[in-house]
mmCIF file of C-alpha atoms in Angstrom:
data_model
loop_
_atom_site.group_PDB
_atom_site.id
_atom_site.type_symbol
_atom_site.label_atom_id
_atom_site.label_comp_id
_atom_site.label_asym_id
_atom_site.label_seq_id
_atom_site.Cartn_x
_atom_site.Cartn_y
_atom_site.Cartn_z
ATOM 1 C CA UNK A 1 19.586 29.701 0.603
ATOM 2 C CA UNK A 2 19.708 25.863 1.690
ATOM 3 C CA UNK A 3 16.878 23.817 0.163
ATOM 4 C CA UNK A 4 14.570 22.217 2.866
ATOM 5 C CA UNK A 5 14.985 18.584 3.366
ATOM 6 C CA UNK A 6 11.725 17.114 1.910
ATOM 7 C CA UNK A 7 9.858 13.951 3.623
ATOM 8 C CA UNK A 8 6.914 12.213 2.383
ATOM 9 C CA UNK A 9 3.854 13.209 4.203
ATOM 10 C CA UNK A 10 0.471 12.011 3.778
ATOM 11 C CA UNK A 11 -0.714 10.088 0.037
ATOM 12 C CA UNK A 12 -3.708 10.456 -1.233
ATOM 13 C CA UNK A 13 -5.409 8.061 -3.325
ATOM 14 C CA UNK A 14 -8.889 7.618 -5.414
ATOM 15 C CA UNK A 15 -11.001 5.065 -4.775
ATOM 16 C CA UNK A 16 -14.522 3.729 -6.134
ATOM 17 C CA UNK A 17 -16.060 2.669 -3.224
ATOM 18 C CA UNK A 18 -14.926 4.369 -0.150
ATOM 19 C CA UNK A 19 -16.411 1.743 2.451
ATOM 20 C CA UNK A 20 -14.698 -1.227 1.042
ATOM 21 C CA UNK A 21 -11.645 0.526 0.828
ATOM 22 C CA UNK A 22 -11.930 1.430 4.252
ATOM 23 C CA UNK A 23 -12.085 -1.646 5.308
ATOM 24 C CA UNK A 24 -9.666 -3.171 2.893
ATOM 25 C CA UNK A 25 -6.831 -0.316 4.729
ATOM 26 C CA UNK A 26 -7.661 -1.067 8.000
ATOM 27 C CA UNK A 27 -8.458 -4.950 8.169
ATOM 28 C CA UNK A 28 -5.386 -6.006 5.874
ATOM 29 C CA UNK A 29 -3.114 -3.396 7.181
ATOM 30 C CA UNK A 30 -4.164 -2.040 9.963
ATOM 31 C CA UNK A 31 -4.793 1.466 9.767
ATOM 32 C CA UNK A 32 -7.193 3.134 12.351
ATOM 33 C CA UNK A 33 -10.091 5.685 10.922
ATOM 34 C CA UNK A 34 -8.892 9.165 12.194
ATOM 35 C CA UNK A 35 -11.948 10.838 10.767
ATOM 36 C CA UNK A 36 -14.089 10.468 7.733
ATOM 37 C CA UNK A 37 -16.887 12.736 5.688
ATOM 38 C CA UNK A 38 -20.220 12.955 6.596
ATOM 39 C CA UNK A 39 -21.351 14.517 3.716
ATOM 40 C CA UNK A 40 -22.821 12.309 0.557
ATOM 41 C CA UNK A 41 -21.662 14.029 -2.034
ATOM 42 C CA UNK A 42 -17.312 14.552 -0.996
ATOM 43 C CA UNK A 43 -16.734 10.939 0.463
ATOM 44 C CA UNK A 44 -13.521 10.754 2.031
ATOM 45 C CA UNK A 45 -11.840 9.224 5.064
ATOM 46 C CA UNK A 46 -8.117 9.439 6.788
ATOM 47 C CA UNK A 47 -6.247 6.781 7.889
ATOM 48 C CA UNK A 48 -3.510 6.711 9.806
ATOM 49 C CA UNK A 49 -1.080 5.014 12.786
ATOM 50 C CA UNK A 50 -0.829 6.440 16.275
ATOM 51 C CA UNK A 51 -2.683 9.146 15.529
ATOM 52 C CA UNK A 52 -0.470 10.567 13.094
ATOM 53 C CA UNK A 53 -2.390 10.836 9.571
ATOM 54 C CA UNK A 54 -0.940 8.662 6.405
ATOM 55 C CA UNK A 55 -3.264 7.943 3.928
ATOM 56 C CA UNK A 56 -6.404 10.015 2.761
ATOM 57 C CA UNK A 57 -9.102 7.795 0.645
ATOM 58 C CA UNK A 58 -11.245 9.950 -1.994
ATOM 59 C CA UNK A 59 -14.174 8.186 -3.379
ATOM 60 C CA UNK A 60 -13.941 10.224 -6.951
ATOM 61 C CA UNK A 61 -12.833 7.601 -9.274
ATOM 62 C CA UNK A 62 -14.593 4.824 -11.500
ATOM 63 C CA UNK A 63 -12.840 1.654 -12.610
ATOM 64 C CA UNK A 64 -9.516 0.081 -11.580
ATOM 65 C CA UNK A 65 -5.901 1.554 -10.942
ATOM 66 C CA UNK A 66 -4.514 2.292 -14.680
ATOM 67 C CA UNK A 67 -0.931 1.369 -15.029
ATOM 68 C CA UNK A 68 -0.929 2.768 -18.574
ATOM 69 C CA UNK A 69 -1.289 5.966 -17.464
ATOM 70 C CA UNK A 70 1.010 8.774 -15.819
ATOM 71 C CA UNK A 71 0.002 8.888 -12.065
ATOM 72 C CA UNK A 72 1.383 6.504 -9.003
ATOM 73 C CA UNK A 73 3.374 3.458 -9.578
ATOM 74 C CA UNK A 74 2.857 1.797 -6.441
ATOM 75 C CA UNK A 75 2.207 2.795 -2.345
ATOM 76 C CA UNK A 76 5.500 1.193 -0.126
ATOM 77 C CA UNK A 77 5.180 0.665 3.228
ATOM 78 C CA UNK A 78 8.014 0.078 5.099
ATOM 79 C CA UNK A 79 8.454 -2.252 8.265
ATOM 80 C CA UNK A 80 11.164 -3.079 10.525
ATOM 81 C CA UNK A 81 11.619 -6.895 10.239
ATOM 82 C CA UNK A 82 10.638 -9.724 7.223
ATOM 83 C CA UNK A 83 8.965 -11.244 10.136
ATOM 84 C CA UNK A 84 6.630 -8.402 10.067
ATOM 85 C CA UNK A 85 6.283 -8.594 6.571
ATOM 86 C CA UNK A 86 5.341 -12.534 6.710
ATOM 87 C CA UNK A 87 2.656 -11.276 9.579
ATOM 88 C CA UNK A 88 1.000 -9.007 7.087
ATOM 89 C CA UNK A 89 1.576 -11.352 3.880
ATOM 90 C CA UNK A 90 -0.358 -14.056 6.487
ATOM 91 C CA UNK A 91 -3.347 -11.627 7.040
ATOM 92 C CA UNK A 92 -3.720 -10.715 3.232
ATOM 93 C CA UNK A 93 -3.600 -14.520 2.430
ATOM 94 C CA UNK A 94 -6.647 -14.858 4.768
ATOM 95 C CA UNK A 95 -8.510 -11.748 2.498
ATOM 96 C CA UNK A 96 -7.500 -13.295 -0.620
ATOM 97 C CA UNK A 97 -5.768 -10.510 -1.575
ATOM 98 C CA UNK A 98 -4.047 -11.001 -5.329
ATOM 99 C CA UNK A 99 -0.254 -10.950 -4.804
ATOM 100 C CA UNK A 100 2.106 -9.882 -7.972
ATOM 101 C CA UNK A 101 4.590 -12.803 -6.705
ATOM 102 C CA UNK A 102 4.413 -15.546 -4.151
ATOM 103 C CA UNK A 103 5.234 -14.366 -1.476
ATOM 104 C CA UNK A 104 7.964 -12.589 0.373
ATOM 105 C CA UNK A 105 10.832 -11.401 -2.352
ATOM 106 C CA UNK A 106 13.931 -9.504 -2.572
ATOM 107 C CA UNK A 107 13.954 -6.133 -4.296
ATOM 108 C CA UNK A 108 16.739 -7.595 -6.275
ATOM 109 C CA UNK A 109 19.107 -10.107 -6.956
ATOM 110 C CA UNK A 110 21.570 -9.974 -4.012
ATOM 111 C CA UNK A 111 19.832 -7.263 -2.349
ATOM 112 C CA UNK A 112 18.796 -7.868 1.386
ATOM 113 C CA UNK A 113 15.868 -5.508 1.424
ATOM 114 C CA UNK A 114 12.473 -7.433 0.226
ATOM 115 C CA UNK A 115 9.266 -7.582 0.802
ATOM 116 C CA UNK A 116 5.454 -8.728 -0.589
ATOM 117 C CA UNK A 117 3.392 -7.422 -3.697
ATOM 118 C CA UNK A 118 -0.284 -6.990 -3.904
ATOM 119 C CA UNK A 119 -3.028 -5.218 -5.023
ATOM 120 C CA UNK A 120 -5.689 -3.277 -3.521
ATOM 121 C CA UNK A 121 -9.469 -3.474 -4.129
ATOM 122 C CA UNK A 122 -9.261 -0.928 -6.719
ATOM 123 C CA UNK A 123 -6.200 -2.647 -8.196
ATOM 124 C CA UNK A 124 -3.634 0.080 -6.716
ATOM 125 C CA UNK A 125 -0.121 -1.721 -6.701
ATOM 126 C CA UNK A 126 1.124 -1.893 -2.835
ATOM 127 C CA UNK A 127 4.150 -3.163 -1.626
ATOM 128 C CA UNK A 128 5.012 -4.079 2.451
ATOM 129 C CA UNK A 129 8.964 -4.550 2.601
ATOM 130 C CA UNK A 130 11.723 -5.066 5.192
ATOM 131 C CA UNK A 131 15.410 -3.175 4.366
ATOM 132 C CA UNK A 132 16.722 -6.409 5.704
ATOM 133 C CA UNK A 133 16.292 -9.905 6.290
ATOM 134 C CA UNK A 134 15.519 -10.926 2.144
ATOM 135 C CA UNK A 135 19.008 -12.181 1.473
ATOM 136 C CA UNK A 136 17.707 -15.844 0.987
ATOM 137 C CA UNK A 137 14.522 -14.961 -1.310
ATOM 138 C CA UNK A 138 14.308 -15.092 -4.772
ATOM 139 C CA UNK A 139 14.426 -11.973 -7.205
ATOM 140 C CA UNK A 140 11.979 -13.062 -9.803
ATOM 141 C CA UNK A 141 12.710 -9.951 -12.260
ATOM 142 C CA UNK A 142 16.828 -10.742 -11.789
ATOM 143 C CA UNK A 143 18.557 -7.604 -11.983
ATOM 144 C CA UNK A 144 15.238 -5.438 -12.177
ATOM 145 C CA UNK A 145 13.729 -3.702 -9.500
ATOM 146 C CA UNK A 146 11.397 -6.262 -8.143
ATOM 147 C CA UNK A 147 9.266 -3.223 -7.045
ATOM 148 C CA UNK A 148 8.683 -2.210 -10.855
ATOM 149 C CA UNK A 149 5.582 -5.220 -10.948
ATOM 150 C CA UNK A 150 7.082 -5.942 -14.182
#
């Protein structure tokens, strides 16, 4: 029996406060609203691209994003040039989003994929990177994944 080749479909994630996250997915990265609850009490929207469905928002959390604790590392999204990458870092700057370094990085030392760092509102860990085009950036964590937040 040949296992099936697995892809990433949709993530999931918990937030507080389900408007401002919303609007925090779809302002700083562009996401369109494919369809959200009506009902009070199970608050949830999906987001997506194109149509096609990528992230689902639950409003069933208190707090912020836990790094102590077992449960997602970060949320990568993956682009096609570092242009694009600078084009998002650009509208984040203008939301005052919190960035883990300054600005665009590689994923390593002499790696050419790189990309930017940041935090949600509910202090998820979020990454937008480029598989080329970082050759010339810094690595701040040296030989470390850049993409560990360390």
């Amino acid at each position: 029996m040949t296992t099936p080749k697995l892809a990433t479909g949709h993530i999931g994630l918990n937030v507080s406060d389900l408007t401002r996250s919303v609007d925090f997915y779809r302002h700083a990265l562009g996401f369109e609203q494919l369809a959200a609850s009506a009902d009070d009490d199970r608050k949830w929207a999906f987001l997506g691209a194109d149509g096609t469905l990528v992230l689902t928002l639950w409003q069933q959390s208190e707090g912020a994003f836990a790094t102590a604790t077992p449960g997602l590392h970060h949320l990568s999204f993956q682009v096609d040039t570092i242009e694009q990458v600078r084009t998002v870092e650009t509208t984040l700057r203008e939301q005052s989003v919190e960035f883990a370094y300054d600005g665009v990085v590689a994923h390593g030392e002499g790696a050419a994929s790189g990309g930017i760092f940041f935090t949600d509102p509910d202090g998820i860990r979020l990454e937008v990177y480029a598989p080329s085009g970082a050759e010339s950036a810094p690595a701040p964590t040296g030989a470390a994944p850049t993409c560990g937040f360390f």
